[in-house]
Amino acid sequence: MGERDPSMDPEGDELEGESSSSHVVNNEVTPFRTRYPGLVRLKAYIFDGLGDYYNKEWDLLEGNGKEFCWYHVEIPKGNQKLSQSAQYLIDVLCPPLKLQDILSLISNGPYCGYVDGALVFRVNSPGPPSSKFTFRLAARVTENSVITVSLGRVPRLGFSPMGQSLLSEIPSVESPSAKQSGSRESDRIVIKEHVLDFLLTMNHSEEADNPVPKSVSNLVVHIVDTHVDHLEDVVTKLEIELDSVEVDLDKGGFSLKKQLLDDRRFPKMHLDLQRLLQVITHGEQVFPRVKEKCSTKEWFASEDVNSLEELIRRLRRLKDSVGFISNRVTAVQAGLDSWQAEQINRKLYYLSFLSIIFLPLSIITGGQKDPALVDGFRNVILVCVVTLGLVLLCFLFPFLYSRAAAWRRQRAMKRSWSLNRRSFLKRTVPEGRGGYLRL
């Protein structure tokens, strides 16, 4: 097994950056230093076809015989333009790749076809690169090498030694009380609570549990599998977030609902779901064509074709789950809109109530110097008081009537229950005969 420093934090990057790489010119490996050190992360593996793998230099050479190579490029997430991402790939893949190869890997949208004799497929969404719901994954497959490009880190895409996995340890969760008291577990690994929350949202295990591919077809299935797992992780997090918001809405009051409306929480979530649905739709279009083209290759195993078919079915089920979540978001947003309309109607109700009370004051005009209108203000005040009493009576009468009707219904129910109980006792206990009943 190749040497590798495993990361014990599952949220850490598994694809380590390398600032030095190499070009292939006239079949000679010439080292060079990239123009973007630390931004583009590179990882190269070589597989012996027998179940072992090793880390190798970034030389973009293909394997010989049963050996095959895998080169992965991780483009950083950010606000860079698509042309900047293309420059990153040109820097690390040209030569031996040509410009048409780079464009087929980095362009947006779904694609599956042959470019310069190699099978190329991609599922690149056109959303902003900084978004958590923008996914880009492309692959260039030949008989003895695979080159993949991803936007940001894809969980479980790489490999690490099995014995050094976090999931194979017996940990203890860090608690605030233990942290304050200063106690530590000397013989056990202590993981933080947010790491445990992250592990609970995963639909798969760590990269240490990945079976090592024995052929290029195994590697292609592994790449597609990790992509589907990544999408399932995002859907799981969305479901957990939506469940939490629904619980808070049931417990919360006016301030929480107003905050959700002001932040446009659910419209943004609905937009993220549409972006996620777009990526899943791209996969539905591309992966069946990948399976069709790979099934004609002699080096692509038939069991791996069946595995691709199962992954396509998983993707379709995932699309149904995203549609269900979208309906839930729409229903919750409709409930908030209804609550907001009710609040507006209530405020208009209070405003109309106040306008009715002070409406008689509008008849007070000038002319108070007229001796005949000396008592006009007092008369208007009396009219306002009478009007206020009538308005209060009109508004309070339905409330008082409903309370009285409810009291009468409750009293009738108690009386009916009491009569039924008495009649039941009369039927079960015969008069003039005490003690036990005769059987």
Short mmCIF file of C-alpha atoms in Angstrom, two decimals:
data_model
loop_
_atom_site.label_atom_id
_atom_site.label_comp_id
_atom_site.label_asym_id
_atom_site.label_seq_id
_atom_site.Cartn_x
_atom_site.Cartn_y
_atom_site.Cartn_z
CA MET A 1 0.00 0.00 0.00
CA GLY A 2 1.30 3.47 -0.86
CA GLU A 3 2.35 5.87 1.86
CA ARG A 4 -0.21 8.46 2.77
CA ASP A 5 -0.95 10.68 5.74
CA PRO A 6 -4.59 9.99 6.55
CA SER A 7 -6.82 12.70 7.91
CA MET A 8 -8.66 11.78 11.07
CA ASP A 9 -11.20 14.58 10.56
CA PRO A 10 -13.87 13.51 8.04
CA GLU A 11 -14.48 17.13 7.19
CA GLY A 12 -10.89 17.64 6.14
CA ASP A 13 -9.64 17.50 2.59
CA GLU A 14 -8.60 14.10 1.37
CA LEU A 15 -6.98 15.37 -1.80
CA GLU A 16 -3.80 17.11 -0.79
CA GLY A 17 -2.50 19.99 -2.85
CA GLU A 18 0.81 19.74 -4.64
CA SER A 19 2.58 22.79 -5.94
CA SER A 20 4.98 20.87 -8.14
CA SER A 21 4.02 18.67 -11.05
CA SER A 22 5.40 17.56 -14.40
CA HIS A 23 4.81 17.85 -18.14
CA VAL A 24 5.29 15.13 -20.72
CA VAL A 25 7.17 16.41 -23.75
CA ASN A 26 8.50 13.96 -26.37
CA ASN A 27 7.89 11.02 -23.96
CA GLU A 28 10.15 12.64 -21.39
CA VAL A 29 8.98 13.73 -17.97
CA THR A 30 10.07 17.29 -17.26
CA PRO A 31 9.20 18.76 -13.85
CA PHE A 32 7.58 22.17 -13.65
CA ARG A 33 5.97 24.39 -11.07
CA THR A 34 2.34 25.41 -11.57
CA ARG A 35 1.25 29.01 -11.80
CA TYR A 36 -1.43 28.47 -9.14
CA PRO A 37 0.32 26.71 -6.24
CA GLY A 38 -2.03 25.74 -3.43
CA LEU A 39 -5.22 26.49 -5.39
CA VAL A 40 -5.56 23.46 -7.62
CA ARG A 41 -5.27 20.20 -5.69
CA LEU A 42 -3.84 17.21 -7.47
CA LYS A 43 -3.77 13.53 -6.62
CA ALA A 44 -2.35 10.63 -8.62
CA TYR A 45 -2.73 6.89 -7.98
CA ILE A 46 -1.46 3.80 -9.75
CA PHE A 47 -3.28 0.47 -9.34
CA ASP A 48 -1.61 -2.88 -9.97
CA GLY A 49 -4.86 -4.63 -10.92
CA LEU A 50 -4.54 -7.08 -8.01
CA GLY A 51 -6.08 -5.01 -5.22
CA ASP A 52 -3.22 -2.66 -4.27
CA TYR A 53 -2.63 1.00 -5.07
CA TYR A 54 0.25 3.45 -4.69
CA ASN A 55 0.67 7.19 -4.81
CA LYS A 56 2.61 8.34 -7.84
CA GLU A 57 4.05 11.43 -9.45
CA TRP A 58 1.88 13.74 -11.50
CA ASP A 59 3.18 12.72 -14.92
CA LEU A 60 -0.13 11.87 -16.71
CA LEU A 61 1.37 8.63 -18.03
CA GLU A 62 -0.86 5.61 -18.68
CA GLY A 63 -0.36 2.21 -17.09
CA ASN A 64 1.10 -0.89 -18.72
CA GLY A 65 -0.56 -4.31 -18.83
CA LYS A 66 -2.92 -4.72 -15.88
CA GLU A 67 -1.73 -1.48 -14.28
CA PHE A 68 -3.81 1.64 -14.71
CA CYS A 69 -3.49 5.20 -13.39
CA TRP A 70 -5.91 7.72 -11.98
CA TYR A 71 -5.28 11.48 -11.96
CA HIS A 72 -7.69 13.75 -10.12
CA VAL A 73 -7.88 17.55 -10.27
CA GLU A 74 -9.85 19.45 -7.63
CA ILE A 75 -10.77 22.98 -8.69
CA PRO A 76 -11.33 25.35 -5.75
CA LYS A 77 -14.79 26.65 -4.96
CA GLY A 78 -15.05 30.39 -5.33
CA ASN A 79 -16.40 33.19 -7.44
CA GLN A 80 -14.01 32.65 -10.32
CA LYS A 81 -15.27 32.62 -13.88
CA LEU A 82 -15.46 29.52 -16.02
CA SER A 83 -12.50 30.75 -18.04
CA GLN A 84 -10.40 30.86 -14.88
CA SER A 85 -11.27 27.21 -14.15
CA ALA A 86 -10.23 26.37 -17.70
CA GLN A 87 -6.88 28.09 -17.09
CA TYR A 88 -6.38 25.90 -14.01
CA LEU A 89 -6.86 22.76 -16.13
CA ILE A 90 -4.65 24.02 -18.95
CA ASP A 91 -1.92 24.62 -16.39
CA VAL A 92 -1.94 21.06 -15.03
CA LEU A 93 -3.18 18.95 -17.97
CA CYS A 94 -1.65 20.52 -21.10
CA PRO A 95 0.31 18.71 -22.48
CA PRO A 96 -0.43 15.86 -23.13
CA LEU A 97 -4.10 16.92 -23.29
CA LYS A 98 -5.17 19.39 -25.95
CA LEU A 99 -7.51 22.34 -25.72
CA GLN A 100 -10.49 20.33 -26.98
CA ASP A 101 -9.94 17.86 -24.13
CA ILE A 102 -9.89 20.69 -21.59
CA LEU A 103 -13.06 22.26 -22.98
CA SER A 104 -14.89 18.92 -22.90
CA LEU A 105 -14.03 18.52 -19.20
CA ILE A 106 -14.75 22.03 -17.93
CA SER A 107 -17.74 23.18 -19.99
CA ASN A 108 -21.18 23.41 -18.39
CA GLY A 109 -24.05 21.04 -18.99
CA PRO A 110 -24.32 17.26 -19.52
CA TYR A 111 -22.12 15.50 -22.06
CA CYS A 112 -21.07 11.99 -23.02
CA GLY A 113 -19.01 11.19 -26.10
CA TYR A 114 -15.60 10.43 -27.56
CA VAL A 115 -12.95 13.14 -27.70
CA ASP A 116 -9.64 12.25 -29.35
CA GLY A 117 -10.30 8.54 -28.89
CA ALA A 118 -11.15 8.75 -25.15
CA LEU A 119 -14.57 8.46 -23.54
CA VAL A 120 -15.47 11.78 -21.88
CA PHE A 121 -18.53 12.40 -19.72
CA ARG A 122 -19.46 15.28 -17.43
CA VAL A 123 -22.33 16.42 -15.19
CA ASN A 124 -21.47 20.10 -14.69
CA SER A 125 -24.19 22.41 -13.41
CA PRO A 126 -24.03 26.07 -14.52
CA GLY A 127 -24.67 27.53 -11.06
CA PRO A 128 -22.25 29.79 -9.18
CA PRO A 129 -19.10 27.87 -8.17
CA SER A 130 -19.32 29.12 -4.58
CA SER A 131 -22.75 27.55 -4.01
CA LYS A 132 -23.09 24.33 -2.03
CA PHE A 133 -25.58 23.12 -4.63
CA THR A 134 -23.34 23.53 -7.66
CA PHE A 135 -21.77 20.19 -8.63
CA ARG A 136 -19.25 19.60 -11.37
CA LEU A 137 -17.69 16.25 -12.12
CA ALA A 138 -16.06 15.22 -15.39
CA ALA A 139 -14.00 12.19 -16.40
CA ARG A 140 -11.80 11.17 -19.32
CA VAL A 141 -11.55 7.38 -19.57
CA THR A 142 -9.13 5.26 -21.58
CA GLU A 143 -8.17 1.62 -21.28
CA ASN A 144 -5.28 2.26 -18.85
CA SER A 145 -5.92 5.68 -17.32
CA VAL A 146 -8.67 7.88 -15.92
CA ILE A 147 -8.54 11.67 -15.48
CA THR A 148 -11.24 13.30 -13.35
CA VAL A 149 -12.04 16.92 -12.55
CA SER A 150 -14.30 18.03 -9.70
CA LEU A 151 -15.39 21.35 -8.25
CA GLY A 152 -14.41 21.23 -4.59
CA ARG A 153 -14.01 18.10 -2.53
CA VAL A 154 -16.07 14.99 -3.26
CA PRO A 155 -16.40 12.83 -0.11
CA ARG A 156 -15.03 9.27 -0.27
CA LEU A 157 -13.53 9.82 -3.71
CA GLY A 158 -9.96 9.01 -2.67
CA PHE A 159 -8.37 6.12 -0.76
CA SER A 160 -6.67 5.74 2.61
CA PRO A 161 -5.34 2.78 4.64
CA MET A 162 -8.08 0.73 6.26
CA GLY A 163 -6.50 0.53 9.70
CA GLN A 164 -6.24 4.30 10.04
CA SER A 165 -9.90 5.16 9.56
CA LEU A 166 -11.79 7.22 12.13
CA LEU A 167 -14.70 4.80 11.95
CA SER A 168 -12.46 1.90 13.00
CA GLU A 169 -11.61 3.59 16.34
CA ILE A 170 -13.50 3.58 19.65
CA PRO A 171 -13.99 7.31 20.31
CA SER A 172 -15.54 9.40 23.03
CA VAL A 173 -17.60 12.49 22.23
CA GLU A 174 -16.31 15.76 23.62
CA SER A 175 -18.80 17.22 26.10
CA PRO A 176 -18.91 20.78 27.51
CA SER A 177 -18.81 19.49 31.09
CA ALA A 178 -15.66 17.48 30.50
CA LYS A 179 -14.08 20.43 28.74
CA GLN A 180 -14.79 22.75 31.68
CA SER A 181 -13.53 20.29 34.27
CA GLY A 182 -10.38 19.63 32.27
CA SER A 183 -10.78 15.84 32.18
CA ARG A 184 -9.41 14.01 29.14
CA GLU A 185 -9.57 10.51 27.76
CA SER A 186 -5.98 9.35 27.61
CA ASP A 187 -6.56 6.03 25.85
CA ARG A 188 -9.37 6.98 23.49
CA ILE A 189 -9.80 9.39 20.60
CA VAL A 190 -12.00 12.39 21.45
CA ILE A 191 -14.17 13.65 18.60
CA LYS A 192 -16.09 16.90 18.64
CA GLU A 193 -19.85 17.05 18.52
CA HIS A 194 -20.00 18.72 15.09
CA VAL A 195 -17.89 15.88 13.66
CA LEU A 196 -20.42 13.38 15.00
CA ASP A 197 -23.24 15.41 13.44
CA PHE A 198 -21.38 15.33 10.13
CA LEU A 199 -20.98 11.56 10.28
CA LEU A 200 -24.70 11.13 10.95
CA THR A 201 -25.55 12.93 7.69
CA MET A 202 -23.39 10.59 5.61
CA ASN A 203 -25.01 7.83 3.57
CA HIS A 204 -21.71 6.01 3.21
CA SER A 205 -18.56 5.17 5.12
CA GLU A 206 -15.14 6.79 4.99
CA GLU A 207 -12.70 6.53 2.10
CA ALA A 208 -10.78 3.91 4.06
CA ASP A 209 -13.61 1.45 3.46
CA ASN A 210 -13.51 1.86 -0.33
CA PRO A 211 -12.72 -1.37 -2.17
CA VAL A 212 -9.58 -0.86 -4.25
CA PRO A 213 -10.45 -1.06 -7.97
CA LYS A 214 -8.91 -3.94 -9.90
CA SER A 215 -9.78 -2.53 -13.32
CA VAL A 216 -10.68 0.71 -15.01
CA SER A 217 -14.33 -0.34 -15.05
CA ASN A 218 -14.26 -0.70 -11.24
CA LEU A 219 -12.77 2.78 -11.01
CA VAL A 220 -15.47 4.30 -13.25
CA VAL A 221 -18.19 2.73 -11.10
CA HIS A 222 -16.44 4.07 -7.99
CA ILE A 223 -16.38 7.62 -9.40
CA VAL A 224 -20.07 7.56 -10.32
CA ASP A 225 -20.93 5.95 -6.97
CA THR A 226 -19.21 8.66 -4.95
CA HIS A 227 -21.00 11.32 -7.01
CA VAL A 228 -24.40 9.78 -6.23
CA ASP A 229 -23.41 9.42 -2.56
CA HIS A 230 -22.47 13.10 -2.47
CA LEU A 231 -25.88 14.08 -3.82
CA GLU A 232 -27.60 11.83 -1.27
CA ASP A 233 -25.62 13.48 1.53
CA VAL A 234 -26.82 16.91 0.43
CA VAL A 235 -30.43 15.71 0.23
CA THR A 236 -30.14 14.19 3.72
CA LYS A 237 -28.85 17.49 5.13
CA LEU A 238 -31.74 19.33 3.49
CA GLU A 239 -34.24 16.94 5.04
CA ILE A 240 -32.69 17.39 8.49
CA GLU A 241 -32.68 21.18 8.09
CA LEU A 242 -36.30 21.21 6.96
CA ASP A 243 -37.38 18.98 9.86
CA SER A 244 -35.61 21.29 12.31
CA VAL A 245 -37.28 24.38 10.84
CA GLU A 246 -40.71 22.75 10.99
CA VAL A 247 -40.21 21.86 14.68
CA ASP A 248 -39.11 25.43 15.41
CA LEU A 249 -42.18 26.77 13.61
CA ASP A 250 -44.44 24.60 15.76
CA LYS A 251 -42.77 25.89 18.93
CA GLY A 252 -41.93 29.43 17.82
CA GLY A 253 -44.11 32.50 17.70
CA PHE A 254 -44.41 35.80 15.92
CA SER A 255 -40.71 36.74 15.90
CA LEU A 256 -39.51 33.44 14.39
CA LYS A 257 -42.07 33.49 11.58
CA LYS A 258 -41.30 37.12 10.80
CA GLN A 259 -37.57 36.35 10.73
CA LEU A 260 -38.10 33.46 8.30
CA LEU A 261 -40.17 35.70 6.04
CA ASP A 262 -37.64 38.54 6.17
CA ASP A 263 -34.74 36.18 5.39
CA ARG A 264 -36.68 34.51 2.55
CA ARG A 265 -35.51 31.21 3.97
CA PHE A 266 -37.86 28.93 2.05
CA PRO A 267 -37.65 30.67 -1.36
CA LYS A 268 -33.86 30.30 -1.14
CA MET A 269 -34.22 26.65 -0.15
CA HIS A 270 -36.56 26.11 -3.08
CA LEU A 271 -33.97 27.64 -5.44
CA ASP A 272 -31.28 25.36 -4.03
CA LEU A 273 -33.55 22.37 -4.60
CA GLN A 274 -34.02 23.38 -8.23
CA ARG A 275 -30.26 23.54 -8.69
CA LEU A 276 -29.88 20.13 -7.08
CA LEU A 277 -32.66 18.76 -9.28
CA GLN A 278 -30.83 20.07 -12.32
CA VAL A 279 -27.67 18.15 -11.39
CA ILE A 280 -29.67 14.95 -10.85
CA THR A 281 -31.34 15.45 -14.23
CA HIS A 282 -27.92 15.79 -15.85
CA GLY A 283 -26.92 12.48 -14.29
CA GLU A 284 -30.10 10.85 -15.62
CA GLN A 285 -29.14 12.00 -19.10
CA VAL A 286 -25.43 11.15 -18.98
CA PHE A 287 -25.00 7.92 -17.00
CA PRO A 288 -27.29 5.75 -19.18
CA ARG A 289 -25.22 6.81 -22.19
CA VAL A 290 -22.04 6.03 -20.27
CA LYS A 291 -23.38 2.56 -19.52
CA GLU A 292 -24.34 2.06 -23.17
CA LYS A 293 -20.92 3.10 -24.47
CA CYS A 294 -18.97 1.18 -21.82
CA SER A 295 -20.92 -2.03 -22.41
CA THR A 296 -19.33 -2.28 -25.87
CA LYS A 297 -15.78 -2.18 -24.47
CA GLU A 298 -13.93 -5.45 -23.91
CA TRP A 299 -12.11 -4.07 -20.86
CA PHE A 300 -15.37 -3.03 -19.16
CA ALA A 301 -16.69 -5.89 -17.00
CA SER A 302 -20.33 -6.94 -17.27
CA GLU A 303 -20.85 -6.78 -13.49
CA ASP A 304 -19.74 -3.15 -13.58
CA VAL A 305 -22.37 -2.47 -16.26
CA ASN A 306 -24.96 -3.87 -13.85
CA SER A 307 -23.54 -1.64 -11.11
CA LEU A 308 -24.00 1.41 -13.34
CA GLU A 309 -27.61 0.38 -13.93
CA GLU A 310 -28.20 0.20 -10.16
CA LEU A 311 -26.65 3.65 -9.71
CA ILE A 312 -28.99 5.04 -12.36
CA ARG A 313 -31.96 3.61 -10.44
CA ARG A 314 -30.64 5.20 -7.23
CA LEU A 315 -30.42 8.52 -9.01
CA ARG A 316 -34.03 8.28 -10.12
CA ARG A 317 -35.18 7.48 -6.59
CA LEU A 318 -33.16 10.45 -5.37
CA LYS A 319 -34.97 12.67 -7.87
CA ASP A 320 -38.30 11.57 -6.39
CA SER A 321 -37.02 12.43 -2.89
CA VAL A 322 -35.99 15.92 -4.03
CA GLY A 323 -39.45 16.44 -5.52
CA PHE A 324 -41.04 15.42 -2.21
CA ILE A 325 -38.84 17.88 -0.29
CA SER A 326 -39.73 20.62 -2.77
CA ASN A 327 -43.44 19.99 -2.12
CA ARG A 328 -42.84 20.23 1.63
CA VAL A 329 -41.01 23.53 1.22
CA THR A 330 -43.86 24.87 -0.91
CA ALA A 331 -46.42 23.82 1.72
CA VAL A 332 -44.49 25.47 4.58
CA GLN A 333 -44.05 28.67 2.56
CA ALA A 334 -47.77 28.69 1.78
CA GLY A 335 -48.49 28.40 5.51
CA LEU A 336 -46.21 31.36 6.24
CA ASP A 337 -47.85 33.42 3.49
CA SER A 338 -51.27 32.64 4.94
CA TRP A 339 -50.05 33.67 8.40
CA GLN A 340 -48.66 36.93 7.02
CA ALA A 341 -51.97 37.70 5.27
CA GLU A 342 -53.80 37.01 8.52
CA GLN A 343 -51.53 39.43 10.37
CA ILE A 344 -52.17 42.12 7.76
CA ASN A 345 -55.94 41.58 7.97
CA ARG A 346 -55.82 41.82 11.75
CA LYS A 347 -53.96 45.13 11.60
CA LEU A 348 -56.50 46.46 9.11
CA TYR A 349 -59.25 45.29 11.44
CA TYR A 350 -57.79 47.29 14.34
CA LEU A 351 -57.30 50.31 12.08
CA SER A 352 -60.90 50.23 10.91
CA PHE A 353 -62.03 49.88 14.53
CA LEU A 354 -60.13 53.03 15.50
CA SER A 355 -61.43 54.91 12.48
CA ILE A 356 -65.03 54.09 13.48
CA ILE A 357 -64.40 55.40 16.99
CA PHE A 358 -62.89 58.72 15.93
CA LEU A 359 -65.04 59.25 12.85
CA PRO A 360 -67.55 61.53 14.66
CA LEU A 361 -64.72 63.92 15.51
CA SER A 362 -64.47 64.81 11.85
CA ILE A 363 -67.76 66.70 12.03
CA ILE A 364 -66.22 69.26 14.34
CA THR A 365 -65.51 72.30 12.24
CA GLY A 366 -64.97 75.98 12.81
CA GLY A 367 -67.67 78.28 14.08
CA GLN A 368 -67.38 77.71 17.79
CA LYS A 369 -67.87 81.49 18.28
CA ASP A 370 -71.52 81.11 17.35
CA PRO A 371 -73.57 81.21 20.60
CA ALA A 372 -75.85 78.53 19.17
CA LEU A 373 -72.88 76.12 18.91
CA VAL A 374 -71.37 76.64 22.33
CA ASP A 375 -72.32 73.11 23.44
CA GLY A 376 -71.29 71.54 20.13
CA PHE A 377 -68.09 69.98 21.41
CA ARG A 378 -69.86 68.41 24.35
CA ASN A 379 -72.55 67.03 22.08
CA VAL A 380 -69.88 65.54 19.77
CA ILE A 381 -68.17 63.89 22.74
CA LEU A 382 -71.48 62.38 23.79
CA VAL A 383 -72.05 61.10 20.27
CA CYS A 384 -68.55 59.57 20.29
CA VAL A 385 -69.23 57.83 23.60
CA VAL A 386 -72.55 56.43 22.34
CA THR A 387 -70.90 55.33 19.09
CA LEU A 388 -68.08 53.70 21.02
CA GLY A 389 -70.59 51.80 23.14
CA LEU A 390 -72.46 50.60 20.07
CA VAL A 391 -69.23 49.54 18.36
CA LEU A 392 -68.04 47.68 21.46
CA LEU A 393 -71.42 46.02 21.75
CA CYS A 394 -71.30 44.95 18.10
CA PHE A 395 -67.79 43.55 18.45
CA LEU A 396 -68.27 41.96 21.85
CA PHE A 397 -71.70 40.45 21.19
CA PRO A 398 -70.39 37.60 18.93
CA PHE A 399 -67.69 36.80 21.49
CA LEU A 400 -70.12 36.80 24.41
CA TYR A 401 -72.64 34.80 22.42
CA SER A 402 -70.04 32.16 21.48
CA ARG A 403 -68.89 31.90 25.12
CA ALA A 404 -72.49 31.51 26.32
CA ALA A 405 -73.24 28.90 23.67
CA ALA A 406 -70.12 26.95 24.60
CA TRP A 407 -71.08 27.08 28.28
CA ARG A 408 -74.57 25.82 27.49
CA ARG A 409 -73.24 22.98 25.36
CA GLN A 410 -70.80 21.98 28.11
CA ARG A 411 -73.55 22.04 30.70
CA ALA A 412 -75.85 19.95 28.50
CA MET A 413 -73.08 17.39 27.94
CA LYS A 414 -72.46 17.09 31.70
CA ARG A 415 -76.16 16.70 32.34
CA SER A 416 -76.52 14.08 29.64
CA TRP A 417 -73.55 12.16 31.02
CA SER A 418 -74.99 12.27 34.52
CA LEU A 419 -78.38 10.96 33.35
CA ASN A 420 -76.77 8.20 31.33
CA ARG A 421 -74.67 7.17 34.32
CA ARG A 422 -77.73 7.02 36.57
CA SER A 423 -79.67 4.96 34.07
CA PHE A 424 -76.72 2.61 33.70
CA LEU A 425 -76.51 2.11 37.45
CA LYS A 426 -80.24 1.44 37.61
CA ARG A 427 -79.92 -1.23 34.96
CA THR A 428 -76.89 -2.93 36.53
CA VAL A 429 -77.84 -2.79 40.24
CA PRO A 430 -81.38 -4.14 40.92
CA GLU A 431 -83.33 -2.35 43.60
CA GLY A 432 -83.94 -4.14 46.86
CA ARG A 433 -81.16 -6.64 46.33
CA GLY A 434 -77.78 -5.87 47.86
CA GLY A 435 -74.54 -7.73 47.85
CA TYR A 436 -73.40 -9.75 44.85
CA LEU A 437 -75.33 -10.17 41.66
CA ARG A 438 -76.76 -13.57 40.90
CA LEU A 439 -75.01 -15.23 37.95
#
